[in-house]
Amino acid sequence: MTETIAYIKESLRDLYPSSEVSSLVRLIMERVCNIQPHHFLFCKDKELPESEKSRIHDIVERLKQMEPIQYILGTADFYSLQFEVDPSVLIPRPETEELVEQVILDNADQKIKILDIGTGSGCIAVTLRKHLKKASVIATDISAEALATARRNAKRNNTTVTFIQTDILDPEKAEMDIPFILDVIVSNPPYSIKWEGDENATLINDPRFSPAGVLAPKSKADLAFIMHALSWLATDGTAAIVCFPGVMYRGGAEKKIRKYLIDNNFIDCIIQLPDNLFFGTSIATCIMVLKKSKADNATLFIDASKQCVKVTNSNKLTEENIETILGAFAERTDKEHFARLVPNDEIGAQDYNLSVSTYVEQEDTREVINIVKLNAEIEQIVAREQVLREEISKIVAEIEG
């Protein structure tokens, strides 16, 4: 076994950080050889079967092509549960566990209705249902393949979740499929996809979209998802939706929808995430938190763009990063270079721009130059140069005799 571990480390050391190589070794040995990390020392002289060596070789070769280990093994861990994953679904990300934990803590022993839009592997829906025994959980996705994976994961973890295949932007299906108001809505919808928009004359009268007086652009359905989620949200409910950053500042119809959301005090918080965080996109996405009943007429902006560590070609939120973000969200107070509670009339004065950088000034990490000290150093250099010139002139004079 010692030779196999050395082979894995040697093969991957130039491609992955040492900490991640160690994690990959532990995961491979556990999943392929059924050897737990704390047994490595006792099993170091164990001779692995050729079938396991061959499997490990195949895994290493795929890792060298930068294929995610979760897709290679076919499983991913999330909130102490195991989920089946494949390329038809996104890989559950550890930082999402903190969002799930916050929902669990806020709603323990509550009889609430939860909706997970674009459920993918079902990790959020299944985990919430597993820990909130009195909750009713619905999970939707437009992909039949993804829902098949999510259903297997619900069964795998002994939970009951209602899975619905639907296009939530389809006016003929959405209200029929979800017939009640939700207390909690979570979603990571597809970014900037096309939809009918104003090509469908009936949509402007659709109660989900009509309050804003305008429809999201046909080429960018992002805010249509936002408006849809808001229409399903209970008066005292909360929605958290991952957004493409362009929806925060683009003009036209999107600006008018942002104006509606701010003027009616529906946006509770905007969180700027680090770039290169989600598998498959390097975009620095945001989280928009919606509430219909707020205690203040202001919006909290959190700049979490630096709250991460580098892992291979992507960034990752550590537990400390997540605690910092959730702490700022709960405290809802100003923190220099990180968080600011902005009155909604100020947002209006900024033309309803919701980019976090507009309100949270980034820390200037450039070296501070002391001009007085620098000027004194220059004077010393000039003085030394003059002395040197005089010495050279004396030497030249002596040579010339």
mmCIF file of C-alpha atoms in Angstrom:
data_model
loop_
_atom_site.group_PDB
_atom_site.id
_atom_site.type_symbol
_atom_site.label_atom_id
_atom_site.label_comp_id
_atom_site.label_asym_id
_atom_site.label_seq_id
_atom_site.Cartn_x
_atom_site.Cartn_y
_atom_site.Cartn_z
ATOM 1 C CA MET A 1 0.000 0.000 0.000
ATOM 2 C CA THR A 2 2.878 2.360 0.728
ATOM 3 C CA GLU A 3 4.054 2.124 -2.887
ATOM 4 C CA THR A 4 0.551 2.882 -4.192
ATOM 5 C CA ILE A 5 0.239 5.973 -2.015
ATOM 6 C CA ALA A 6 3.671 7.147 -3.183
ATOM 7 C CA TYR A 7 2.565 6.599 -6.804
ATOM 8 C CA ILE A 8 -0.534 8.753 -6.327
ATOM 9 C CA LYS A 9 1.423 11.558 -4.665
ATOM 10 C CA GLU A 10 4.199 11.519 -7.266
ATOM 11 C CA SER A 11 1.713 11.528 -10.165
ATOM 12 C CA LEU A 12 -0.290 14.470 -8.839
ATOM 13 C CA ARG A 13 2.200 16.631 -6.958
ATOM 14 C CA ASP A 14 2.880 18.963 -9.892
ATOM 15 C CA LEU A 15 -0.817 19.385 -10.682
ATOM 16 C CA TYR A 16 -2.467 19.862 -7.281
ATOM 17 C CA PRO A 17 -1.484 21.623 -4.031
ATOM 18 C CA SER A 18 0.032 19.275 -1.468
ATOM 19 C CA SER A 19 -2.979 19.600 0.841
ATOM 20 C CA GLU A 20 -5.342 18.556 -1.933
ATOM 21 C CA VAL A 21 -3.085 15.662 -2.946
ATOM 22 C CA SER A 22 -3.307 14.391 0.626
ATOM 23 C CA SER A 23 -7.095 14.698 0.520
ATOM 24 C CA LEU A 24 -7.224 12.828 -2.790
ATOM 25 C CA VAL A 25 -5.046 10.031 -1.370
ATOM 26 C CA ARG A 26 -7.363 9.643 1.610
ATOM 27 C CA LEU A 27 -10.468 9.655 -0.565
ATOM 28 C CA ILE A 28 -9.105 7.173 -3.117
ATOM 29 C CA MET A 29 -7.874 4.716 -0.487
ATOM 30 C CA GLU A 30 -11.153 4.951 1.385
ATOM 31 C CA ARG A 31 -13.452 4.541 -1.624
ATOM 32 C CA VAL A 32 -11.382 2.032 -3.655
ATOM 33 C CA CYS A 33 -9.648 -0.006 -0.938
ATOM 34 C CA ASN A 34 -12.053 0.588 1.967
ATOM 35 C CA ILE A 35 -9.144 1.709 4.139
ATOM 36 C CA GLN A 36 -9.839 4.593 6.500
ATOM 37 C CA PRO A 37 -7.099 7.228 7.019
ATOM 38 C CA HIS A 38 -6.541 6.221 10.634
ATOM 39 C CA HIS A 39 -5.725 2.685 9.439
ATOM 40 C CA PHE A 40 -3.020 3.766 6.955
ATOM 41 C CA LEU A 41 -0.203 3.091 9.401
ATOM 42 C CA PHE A 42 -1.455 -0.391 10.245
ATOM 43 C CA CYS A 43 -1.998 -1.282 6.584
ATOM 44 C CA LYS A 44 1.195 0.192 5.131
ATOM 45 C CA ASP A 45 2.625 -3.252 4.299
ATOM 46 C CA LYS A 46 -0.626 -4.587 2.882
ATOM 47 C CA GLU A 47 -0.432 -5.820 -0.716
ATOM 48 C CA LEU A 48 -3.332 -4.415 -2.703
ATOM 49 C CA PRO A 49 -5.139 -6.644 -5.230
ATOM 50 C CA GLU A 50 -4.353 -5.977 -8.887
ATOM 51 C CA SER A 51 -7.965 -4.964 -9.479
ATOM 52 C CA GLU A 52 -7.637 -2.150 -6.926
ATOM 53 C CA LYS A 53 -4.257 -1.062 -8.325
ATOM 54 C CA SER A 54 -5.764 -0.925 -11.809
ATOM 55 C CA ARG A 55 -8.736 1.094 -10.569
ATOM 56 C CA ILE A 56 -6.414 3.541 -8.798
ATOM 57 C CA HIS A 57 -4.308 3.907 -11.961
ATOM 58 C CA ASP A 58 -7.428 4.788 -13.954
ATOM 59 C CA ILE A 59 -8.478 7.338 -11.333
ATOM 60 C CA VAL A 60 -5.043 8.975 -11.318
ATOM 61 C CA GLU A 61 -4.999 9.245 -15.108
ATOM 62 C CA ARG A 62 -8.382 10.974 -15.067
ATOM 63 C CA LEU A 63 -7.257 13.292 -12.272
ATOM 64 C CA LYS A 64 -4.269 14.249 -14.405
ATOM 65 C CA GLN A 65 -6.799 15.458 -16.971
ATOM 66 C CA MET A 66 -8.286 17.653 -14.194
ATOM 67 C CA GLU A 67 -11.543 15.707 -14.087
ATOM 68 C CA PRO A 68 -13.284 16.243 -10.721
ATOM 69 C CA ILE A 69 -12.730 13.361 -8.319
ATOM 70 C CA GLN A 70 -16.462 13.328 -7.492
ATOM 71 C CA TYR A 71 -17.385 12.515 -11.096
ATOM 72 C CA ILE A 72 -14.664 9.874 -11.258
ATOM 73 C CA LEU A 73 -15.870 8.120 -8.106
ATOM 74 C CA GLY A 74 -19.525 8.808 -8.852
ATOM 75 C CA THR A 75 -20.241 10.148 -5.366
ATOM 76 C CA ALA A 76 -19.823 13.314 -3.326
ATOM 77 C CA ASP A 77 -20.173 14.006 0.388
ATOM 78 C CA PHE A 78 -22.478 16.756 1.571
ATOM 79 C CA TYR A 79 -23.425 17.569 5.163
ATOM 80 C CA SER A 80 -22.277 14.091 6.324
ATOM 81 C CA LEU A 81 -24.444 12.420 3.678
ATOM 82 C CA GLN A 82 -23.299 10.745 0.466
ATOM 83 C CA PHE A 83 -24.774 11.636 -2.920
ATOM 84 C CA GLU A 84 -24.523 10.105 -6.344
ATOM 85 C CA VAL A 85 -23.189 12.589 -8.898
ATOM 86 C CA ASP A 86 -22.509 12.551 -12.608
ATOM 87 C CA PRO A 87 -22.003 15.222 -15.291
ATOM 88 C CA SER A 88 -25.775 15.758 -15.535
ATOM 89 C CA VAL A 89 -25.694 17.483 -12.122
ATOM 90 C CA LEU A 90 -23.435 19.989 -10.409
ATOM 91 C CA ILE A 91 -21.082 18.742 -7.717
ATOM 92 C CA PRO A 92 -22.363 19.628 -4.219
ATOM 93 C CA ARG A 93 -20.092 22.293 -2.801
ATOM 94 C CA PRO A 94 -18.986 22.332 0.854
ATOM 95 C CA GLU A 95 -19.805 26.039 1.286
ATOM 96 C CA THR A 96 -23.464 25.310 0.508
ATOM 97 C CA GLU A 97 -23.514 23.200 3.674
ATOM 98 C CA GLU A 98 -23.410 26.393 5.737
ATOM 99 C CA LEU A 99 -26.463 27.770 3.940
ATOM 100 C CA VAL A 100 -28.236 24.480 4.643
ATOM 101 C CA GLU A 101 -27.127 24.566 8.265
ATOM 102 C CA GLN A 102 -28.464 28.089 8.675
ATOM 103 C CA VAL A 103 -31.846 27.012 7.275
ATOM 104 C CA ILE A 104 -31.866 24.030 9.637
ATOM 105 C CA LEU A 105 -30.976 26.143 12.677
ATOM 106 C CA ASP A 106 -33.541 28.827 11.830
ATOM 107 C CA ASN A 107 -36.353 26.341 11.249
ATOM 108 C CA ALA A 108 -35.735 23.492 13.680
ATOM 109 C CA ASP A 109 -38.964 21.699 14.626
ATOM 110 C CA GLN A 110 -40.971 24.027 12.352
ATOM 111 C CA LYS A 111 -43.697 22.851 10.024
ATOM 112 C CA ILE A 112 -42.576 24.754 6.939
ATOM 113 C CA LYS A 113 -42.706 24.379 3.172
ATOM 114 C CA ILE A 114 -39.375 24.465 1.319
ATOM 115 C CA LEU A 115 -38.700 24.672 -2.409
ATOM 116 C CA ASP A 116 -35.389 23.880 -4.096
ATOM 117 C CA ILE A 117 -35.445 25.245 -7.663
ATOM 118 C CA GLY A 118 -32.999 23.538 -10.030
ATOM 119 C CA THR A 119 -32.262 20.776 -7.542
ATOM 120 C CA GLY A 120 -29.652 18.901 -9.595
ATOM 121 C CA SER A 121 -28.333 16.083 -7.406
ATOM 122 C CA GLY A 122 -30.963 16.898 -4.793
ATOM 123 C CA CYS A 123 -28.320 17.494 -2.108
ATOM 124 C CA ILE A 124 -29.971 20.598 -0.630
ATOM 125 C CA ALA A 125 -33.527 19.248 -0.717
ATOM 126 C CA VAL A 126 -32.579 15.822 0.648
ATOM 127 C CA THR A 127 -30.404 17.249 3.418
ATOM 128 C CA LEU A 128 -33.067 19.723 4.537
ATOM 129 C CA ARG A 129 -35.714 17.014 4.580
ATOM 130 C CA LYS A 130 -33.373 14.688 6.483
ATOM 131 C CA HIS A 131 -32.883 17.197 9.279
ATOM 132 C CA LEU A 132 -36.203 19.067 9.298
ATOM 133 C CA LYS A 133 -38.593 16.237 10.024
ATOM 134 C CA LYS A 134 -41.725 18.407 9.999
ATOM 135 C CA ALA A 135 -40.865 20.238 6.789
ATOM 136 C CA SER A 136 -42.441 19.574 3.397
ATOM 137 C CA VAL A 137 -39.749 19.744 0.720
ATOM 138 C CA ILE A 138 -40.350 20.133 -3.006
ATOM 139 C CA ALA A 139 -37.512 20.050 -5.521
ATOM 140 C CA THR A 140 -37.853 20.981 -9.179
ATOM 141 C CA ASP A 141 -35.649 20.662 -12.213
ATOM 142 C CA ILE A 142 -36.185 20.961 -15.936
ATOM 143 C CA SER A 143 -33.927 17.950 -16.545
ATOM 144 C CA ALA A 144 -35.415 14.462 -16.303
ATOM 145 C CA GLU A 145 -31.895 13.042 -16.051
ATOM 146 C CA ALA A 146 -31.031 15.254 -13.087
ATOM 147 C CA LEU A 147 -34.292 14.386 -11.334
ATOM 148 C CA ALA A 148 -33.585 10.684 -11.785
ATOM 149 C CA THR A 149 -30.283 11.218 -9.967
ATOM 150 C CA ALA A 150 -31.992 13.284 -7.255
ATOM 151 C CA ARG A 151 -34.632 10.584 -6.690
ATOM 152 C CA ARG A 152 -31.922 7.948 -6.272
ATOM 153 C CA ASN A 153 -30.210 10.204 -3.748
ATOM 154 C CA ALA A 154 -33.408 10.650 -1.756
ATOM 155 C CA LYS A 155 -33.812 6.883 -1.621
ATOM 156 C CA ARG A 156 -30.128 6.417 -0.833
ATOM 157 C CA ASN A 157 -30.510 8.704 2.209
ATOM 158 C CA ASN A 158 -33.929 7.439 3.296
ATOM 159 C CA THR A 159 -35.820 10.683 2.804
ATOM 160 C CA THR A 160 -39.083 11.681 1.185
ATOM 161 C CA VAL A 161 -38.905 14.641 -1.174
ATOM 162 C CA THR A 162 -41.473 15.620 -3.799
ATOM 163 C CA PHE A 163 -39.636 15.908 -7.108
ATOM 164 C CA ILE A 164 -41.284 17.738 -9.984
ATOM 165 C CA GLN A 165 -40.027 18.096 -13.534
ATOM 166 C CA THR A 166 -41.104 21.516 -14.690
ATOM 167 C CA ASP A 167 -40.002 24.681 -16.411
ATOM 168 C CA ILE A 168 -40.854 27.234 -13.744
ATOM 169 C CA LEU A 169 -40.973 30.004 -16.340
ATOM 170 C CA ASP A 170 -43.747 28.235 -18.237
ATOM 171 C CA PRO A 171 -46.976 30.023 -17.219
ATOM 172 C CA GLU A 172 -49.109 26.973 -18.001
ATOM 173 C CA LYS A 173 -47.204 24.659 -15.667
ATOM 174 C CA ALA A 174 -45.650 26.533 -12.793
ATOM 175 C CA GLU A 175 -48.678 27.479 -10.697
ATOM 176 C CA MET A 176 -50.257 24.095 -11.271
ATOM 177 C CA ASP A 177 -47.108 22.252 -10.194
ATOM 178 C CA ILE A 178 -46.506 24.298 -7.008
ATOM 179 C CA PRO A 179 -49.955 25.045 -5.617
ATOM 180 C CA PHE A 180 -48.987 26.776 -2.364
ATOM 181 C CA ILE A 181 -46.853 29.519 -0.815
ATOM 182 C CA LEU A 182 -43.316 28.635 0.358
ATOM 183 C CA ASP A 183 -41.520 29.554 3.579
ATOM 184 C CA VAL A 184 -38.012 28.918 2.248
ATOM 185 C CA ILE A 185 -36.829 28.990 -1.381
ATOM 186 C CA VAL A 186 -33.292 28.162 -2.498
ATOM 187 C CA SER A 187 -32.062 28.169 -6.073
ATOM 188 C CA ASN A 188 -29.014 28.211 -8.304
ATOM 189 C CA PRO A 189 -30.807 28.739 -11.639
ATOM 190 C CA PRO A 190 -29.096 28.669 -15.048
ATOM 191 C CA TYR A 191 -27.444 31.976 -15.884
ATOM 192 C CA SER A 192 -28.761 34.290 -18.622
ATOM 193 C CA ILE A 193 -30.793 31.689 -20.495
ATOM 194 C CA LYS A 194 -33.338 32.673 -23.111
ATOM 195 C CA TRP A 195 -37.078 32.670 -22.439
ATOM 196 C CA GLU A 196 -40.236 33.909 -24.165
ATOM 197 C CA GLY A 197 -40.276 37.318 -22.527
ATOM 198 C CA ASP A 198 -42.318 39.919 -24.420
ATOM 199 C CA GLU A 199 -42.785 37.538 -27.351
ATOM 200 C CA ASN A 200 -45.573 36.060 -25.238
ATOM 201 C CA ALA A 201 -48.134 38.846 -24.827
ATOM 202 C CA THR A 202 -49.786 37.090 -21.862
ATOM 203 C CA LEU A 203 -46.682 37.163 -19.647
ATOM 204 C CA ILE A 204 -46.944 40.884 -18.853
ATOM 205 C CA ASN A 205 -50.276 40.089 -17.185
ATOM 206 C CA ASP A 206 -48.876 37.034 -15.376
ATOM 207 C CA PRO A 207 -49.185 37.778 -11.619
ATOM 208 C CA ARG A 208 -45.611 36.582 -11.115
ATOM 209 C CA PHE A 209 -44.144 39.238 -13.412
ATOM 210 C CA SER A 210 -46.765 41.991 -13.779
ATOM 211 C CA PRO A 211 -46.001 43.818 -10.488
ATOM 212 C CA ALA A 212 -42.686 45.069 -11.929
ATOM 213 C CA GLY A 213 -44.482 46.444 -14.991
ATOM 214 C CA VAL A 214 -41.858 44.976 -17.296
ATOM 215 C CA LEU A 215 -40.507 41.563 -18.277
ATOM 216 C CA ALA A 216 -36.933 40.356 -18.036
ATOM 217 C CA PRO A 217 -35.161 40.487 -21.436
ATOM 218 C CA LYS A 218 -35.752 37.571 -23.783
ATOM 219 C CA SER A 219 -32.045 36.789 -23.845
ATOM 220 C CA LYS A 220 -31.594 36.985 -20.056
ATOM 221 C CA ALA A 221 -34.166 35.263 -17.863
ATOM 222 C CA ASP A 222 -32.243 35.806 -14.598
ATOM 223 C CA LEU A 223 -34.656 38.302 -13.060
ATOM 224 C CA ALA A 224 -37.631 36.280 -14.275
ATOM 225 C CA PHE A 225 -36.436 33.571 -11.864
ATOM 226 C CA ILE A 226 -36.164 36.197 -9.117
ATOM 227 C CA MET A 227 -39.688 37.503 -9.721
ATOM 228 C CA HIS A 228 -41.042 33.974 -9.887
ATOM 229 C CA ALA A 229 -39.450 33.018 -6.561
ATOM 230 C CA LEU A 230 -40.775 36.193 -4.940
ATOM 231 C CA SER A 231 -44.313 35.387 -6.059
ATOM 232 C CA TRP A 232 -44.157 32.018 -4.282
ATOM 233 C CA LEU A 233 -42.609 33.377 -1.085
ATOM 234 C CA ALA A 234 -44.623 33.571 2.132
ATOM 235 C CA THR A 235 -44.982 36.962 3.829
ATOM 236 C CA ASP A 236 -42.441 35.978 6.497
ATOM 237 C CA GLY A 237 -40.419 33.693 4.224
ATOM 238 C CA THR A 238 -36.856 33.897 2.895
ATOM 239 C CA ALA A 239 -35.430 33.140 -0.550
ATOM 240 C CA ALA A 240 -31.723 32.826 -1.401
ATOM 241 C CA ILE A 241 -30.855 32.756 -5.101
ATOM 242 C CA VAL A 242 -27.464 32.575 -6.808
ATOM 243 C CA CYS A 243 -27.317 35.255 -9.507
ATOM 244 C CA PHE A 244 -25.246 36.146 -12.528
ATOM 245 C CA PRO A 245 -23.491 39.449 -11.667
ATOM 246 C CA GLY A 246 -24.826 41.277 -14.733
ATOM 247 C CA VAL A 247 -28.329 41.444 -13.265
ATOM 248 C CA MET A 248 -26.992 43.762 -10.575
ATOM 249 C CA TYR A 249 -26.052 46.611 -12.908
ATOM 250 C CA ARG A 250 -27.427 46.165 -16.449
ATOM 251 C CA GLY A 251 -29.874 48.797 -17.665
ATOM 252 C CA GLY A 252 -33.183 48.612 -19.511
ATOM 253 C CA ALA A 253 -35.820 46.218 -18.237
ATOM 254 C CA GLU A 254 -33.488 44.737 -15.644
ATOM 255 C CA LYS A 255 -32.959 48.142 -14.051
ATOM 256 C CA LYS A 256 -36.737 48.625 -13.849
ATOM 257 C CA ILE A 257 -37.144 45.257 -12.128
ATOM 258 C CA ARG A 258 -34.385 46.141 -9.644
ATOM 259 C CA LYS A 259 -36.192 49.434 -8.983
ATOM 260 C CA TYR A 260 -39.384 47.528 -8.218
ATOM 261 C CA LEU A 261 -37.559 45.185 -5.838
ATOM 262 C CA ILE A 262 -35.792 48.009 -3.979
ATOM 263 C CA ASP A 263 -38.729 50.429 -3.851
ATOM 264 C CA ASN A 264 -40.868 47.671 -2.349
ATOM 265 C CA ASN A 265 -38.101 46.671 0.091
ATOM 266 C CA PHE A 266 -37.936 43.044 -1.024
ATOM 267 C CA ILE A 267 -34.128 42.682 -1.201
ATOM 268 C CA ASP A 268 -32.624 41.851 2.165
ATOM 269 C CA CYS A 269 -28.999 41.232 1.203
ATOM 270 C CA ILE A 270 -26.581 40.962 -1.728
ATOM 271 C CA ILE A 271 -23.482 38.818 -1.168
ATOM 272 C CA GLN A 272 -20.597 39.037 -3.643
ATOM 273 C CA LEU A 273 -18.907 35.622 -3.839
ATOM 274 C CA PRO A 274 -15.320 34.955 -4.965
ATOM 275 C CA ASP A 275 -14.723 34.156 -8.619
ATOM 276 C CA ASN A 276 -13.997 30.637 -9.852
ATOM 277 C CA LEU A 277 -16.061 29.165 -7.031
ATOM 278 C CA PHE A 278 -18.573 26.946 -8.817
ATOM 279 C CA PHE A 279 -17.524 24.048 -11.035
ATOM 280 C CA GLY A 280 -17.962 24.867 -14.707
ATOM 281 C CA THR A 281 -17.800 28.659 -14.422
ATOM 282 C CA SER A 282 -15.122 31.142 -13.355
ATOM 283 C CA ILE A 283 -17.673 33.946 -12.961
ATOM 284 C CA ALA A 284 -17.848 35.737 -9.620
ATOM 285 C CA THR A 285 -21.500 35.086 -8.820
ATOM 286 C CA CYS A 286 -23.690 36.738 -6.180
ATOM 287 C CA ILE A 287 -26.367 35.605 -3.766
ATOM 288 C CA MET A 288 -29.552 37.659 -3.563
ATOM 289 C CA VAL A 289 -31.593 37.190 -0.402
ATOM 290 C CA LEU A 290 -35.268 38.151 -0.651
ATOM 291 C CA LYS A 291 -37.715 38.875 2.173
ATOM 292 C CA LYS A 292 -41.191 40.375 2.118
ATOM 293 C CA SER A 293 -41.209 41.475 5.762
ATOM 294 C CA LYS A 294 -38.121 43.417 6.840
ATOM 295 C CA ALA A 295 -37.506 45.427 9.995
ATOM 296 C CA ASP A 296 -35.633 48.172 8.139
ATOM 297 C CA ASN A 297 -35.795 49.977 4.810
ATOM 298 C CA ALA A 298 -32.238 49.117 3.807
ATOM 299 C CA THR A 299 -30.219 46.493 1.953
ATOM 300 C CA LEU A 300 -27.134 44.765 3.311
ATOM 301 C CA PHE A 301 -24.160 44.426 0.953
ATOM 302 C CA ILE A 302 -21.399 41.927 1.783
ATOM 303 C CA ASP A 303 -18.152 41.761 -0.171
ATOM 304 C CA ALA A 304 -16.999 38.149 0.264
ATOM 305 C CA SER A 305 -14.865 38.231 -2.889
ATOM 306 C CA LYS A 306 -11.679 37.728 -0.855
ATOM 307 C CA GLN A 307 -13.174 35.181 1.536
ATOM 308 C CA CYS A 308 -11.613 32.070 -0.018
ATOM 309 C CA VAL A 309 -8.529 29.925 -0.425
ATOM 310 C CA LYS A 310 -6.992 28.735 -3.691
ATOM 311 C CA VAL A 311 -7.468 25.032 -4.475
ATOM 312 C CA THR A 312 -5.959 23.879 -7.789
ATOM 313 C CA ASN A 313 -7.698 25.912 -10.492
ATOM 314 C CA SER A 314 -10.598 27.095 -8.363
ATOM 315 C CA ASN A 315 -11.379 28.915 -5.134
ATOM 316 C CA LYS A 316 -12.992 27.469 -2.042
ATOM 317 C CA LEU A 317 -14.721 28.940 0.967
ATOM 318 C CA THR A 318 -13.309 27.600 4.219
ATOM 319 C CA GLU A 319 -15.418 27.090 7.344
ATOM 320 C CA GLU A 320 -13.884 30.272 8.740
ATOM 321 C CA ASN A 321 -14.814 32.192 5.579
ATOM 322 C CA ILE A 322 -18.386 30.947 5.772
ATOM 323 C CA GLU A 323 -18.693 31.797 9.472
ATOM 324 C CA THR A 324 -17.445 35.315 8.705
ATOM 325 C CA ILE A 325 -20.046 35.777 5.963
ATOM 326 C CA LEU A 326 -22.919 34.345 8.009
ATOM 327 C CA GLY A 327 -21.834 36.448 10.989
ATOM 328 C CA ALA A 328 -22.026 39.632 8.919
ATOM 329 C CA PHE A 329 -25.404 38.573 7.540
ATOM 330 C CA ALA A 330 -26.787 38.005 11.045
ATOM 331 C CA GLU A 331 -25.297 41.175 12.573
ATOM 332 C CA ARG A 332 -26.485 43.398 9.717
ATOM 333 C CA THR A 333 -24.074 46.195 10.592
ATOM 334 C CA ASP A 334 -21.294 48.069 8.780
ATOM 335 C CA LYS A 335 -17.816 46.567 8.702
ATOM 336 C CA GLU A 336 -15.076 48.454 6.873
ATOM 337 C CA HIS A 337 -14.155 46.951 3.485
ATOM 338 C CA PHE A 338 -16.529 44.027 4.058
ATOM 339 C CA ALA A 339 -20.158 44.884 4.796
ATOM 340 C CA ARG A 340 -22.431 47.912 4.655
ATOM 341 C CA LEU A 341 -26.111 48.422 5.390
ATOM 342 C CA VAL A 342 -27.291 50.862 2.724
ATOM 343 C CA PRO A 343 -30.559 52.848 2.917
ATOM 344 C CA ASN A 344 -32.733 52.081 -0.079
ATOM 345 C CA ASP A 345 -32.993 55.752 -1.058
ATOM 346 C CA GLU A 346 -29.207 55.790 -1.497
ATOM 347 C CA ILE A 347 -29.519 52.799 -3.831
ATOM 348 C CA GLY A 348 -32.095 54.774 -5.801
ATOM 349 C CA ALA A 349 -29.664 57.675 -6.017
ATOM 350 C CA GLN A 350 -27.126 55.232 -7.459
ATOM 351 C CA ASP A 351 -29.555 54.435 -10.286
ATOM 352 C CA TYR A 352 -30.552 51.152 -8.600
ATOM 353 C CA ASN A 353 -27.135 49.626 -9.147
ATOM 354 C CA LEU A 354 -26.858 46.590 -6.865
ATOM 355 C CA SER A 355 -23.179 45.809 -7.426
ATOM 356 C CA VAL A 356 -21.541 45.299 -4.044
ATOM 357 C CA SER A 357 -18.476 47.290 -5.158
ATOM 358 C CA THR A 358 -20.680 50.388 -5.479
ATOM 359 C CA TYR A 359 -21.314 50.442 -1.729
ATOM 360 C CA VAL A 360 -18.471 48.512 -0.083
ATOM 361 C CA GLU A 361 -15.103 50.140 -0.669
ATOM 362 C CA GLN A 362 -12.362 47.608 -1.243
ATOM 363 C CA GLU A 363 -9.313 47.817 0.976
ATOM 364 C CA ASP A 364 -6.353 49.543 -0.665
ATOM 365 C CA THR A 365 -3.525 47.034 -0.211
ATOM 366 C CA ARG A 366 -0.991 49.114 -2.092
ATOM 367 C CA GLU A 367 2.120 50.141 -0.170
ATOM 368 C CA VAL A 368 1.725 53.514 1.520
ATOM 369 C CA ILE A 369 4.517 55.826 0.437
ATOM 370 C CA ASN A 370 5.832 58.358 2.937
ATOM 371 C CA ILE A 371 6.557 61.331 0.682
ATOM 372 C CA VAL A 372 8.563 63.241 3.305
ATOM 373 C CA LYS A 373 10.766 60.213 4.002
ATOM 374 C CA LEU A 374 11.172 59.506 0.314
ATOM 375 C CA ASN A 375 12.162 63.119 -0.397
ATOM 376 C CA ALA A 376 14.763 62.999 2.383
ATOM 377 C CA GLU A 377 16.226 59.789 0.928
ATOM 378 C CA ILE A 378 16.425 61.421 -2.522
ATOM 379 C CA GLU A 379 18.242 64.419 -1.030
ATOM 380 C CA GLN A 380 20.755 62.065 0.611
ATOM 381 C CA ILE A 381 21.323 60.266 -2.692
ATOM 382 C CA VAL A 382 21.851 63.574 -4.514
ATOM 383 C CA ALA A 383 24.286 64.706 -1.806
ATOM 384 C CA ARG A 384 26.269 61.447 -2.012
ATOM 385 C CA GLU A 385 26.290 61.762 -5.801
ATOM 386 C CA GLN A 386 27.757 65.279 -5.506
ATOM 387 C CA VAL A 387 30.469 64.064 -3.157
ATOM 388 C CA LEU A 388 31.277 61.230 -5.574
ATOM 389 C CA ARG A 389 31.498 63.666 -8.497
ATOM 390 C CA GLU A 390 33.922 65.855 -6.535
ATOM 391 C CA GLU A 391 36.102 62.842 -5.657
ATOM 392 C CA ILE A 392 36.170 61.753 -9.303
ATOM 393 C CA SER A 393 37.103 65.295 -10.398
ATOM 394 C CA LYS A 394 40.059 65.272 -7.949
ATOM 395 C CA ILE A 395 41.260 61.920 -9.279
ATOM 396 C CA VAL A 396 41.004 63.111 -12.891
ATOM 397 C CA ALA A 397 42.882 66.304 -12.011
ATOM 398 C CA GLU A 398 45.711 64.343 -10.399
ATOM 399 C CA ILE A 399 45.980 62.034 -13.413
ATOM 400 C CA GLU A 400 46.131 64.943 -15.798
ATOM 401 C CA GLY A 401 48.940 66.344 -13.617
#
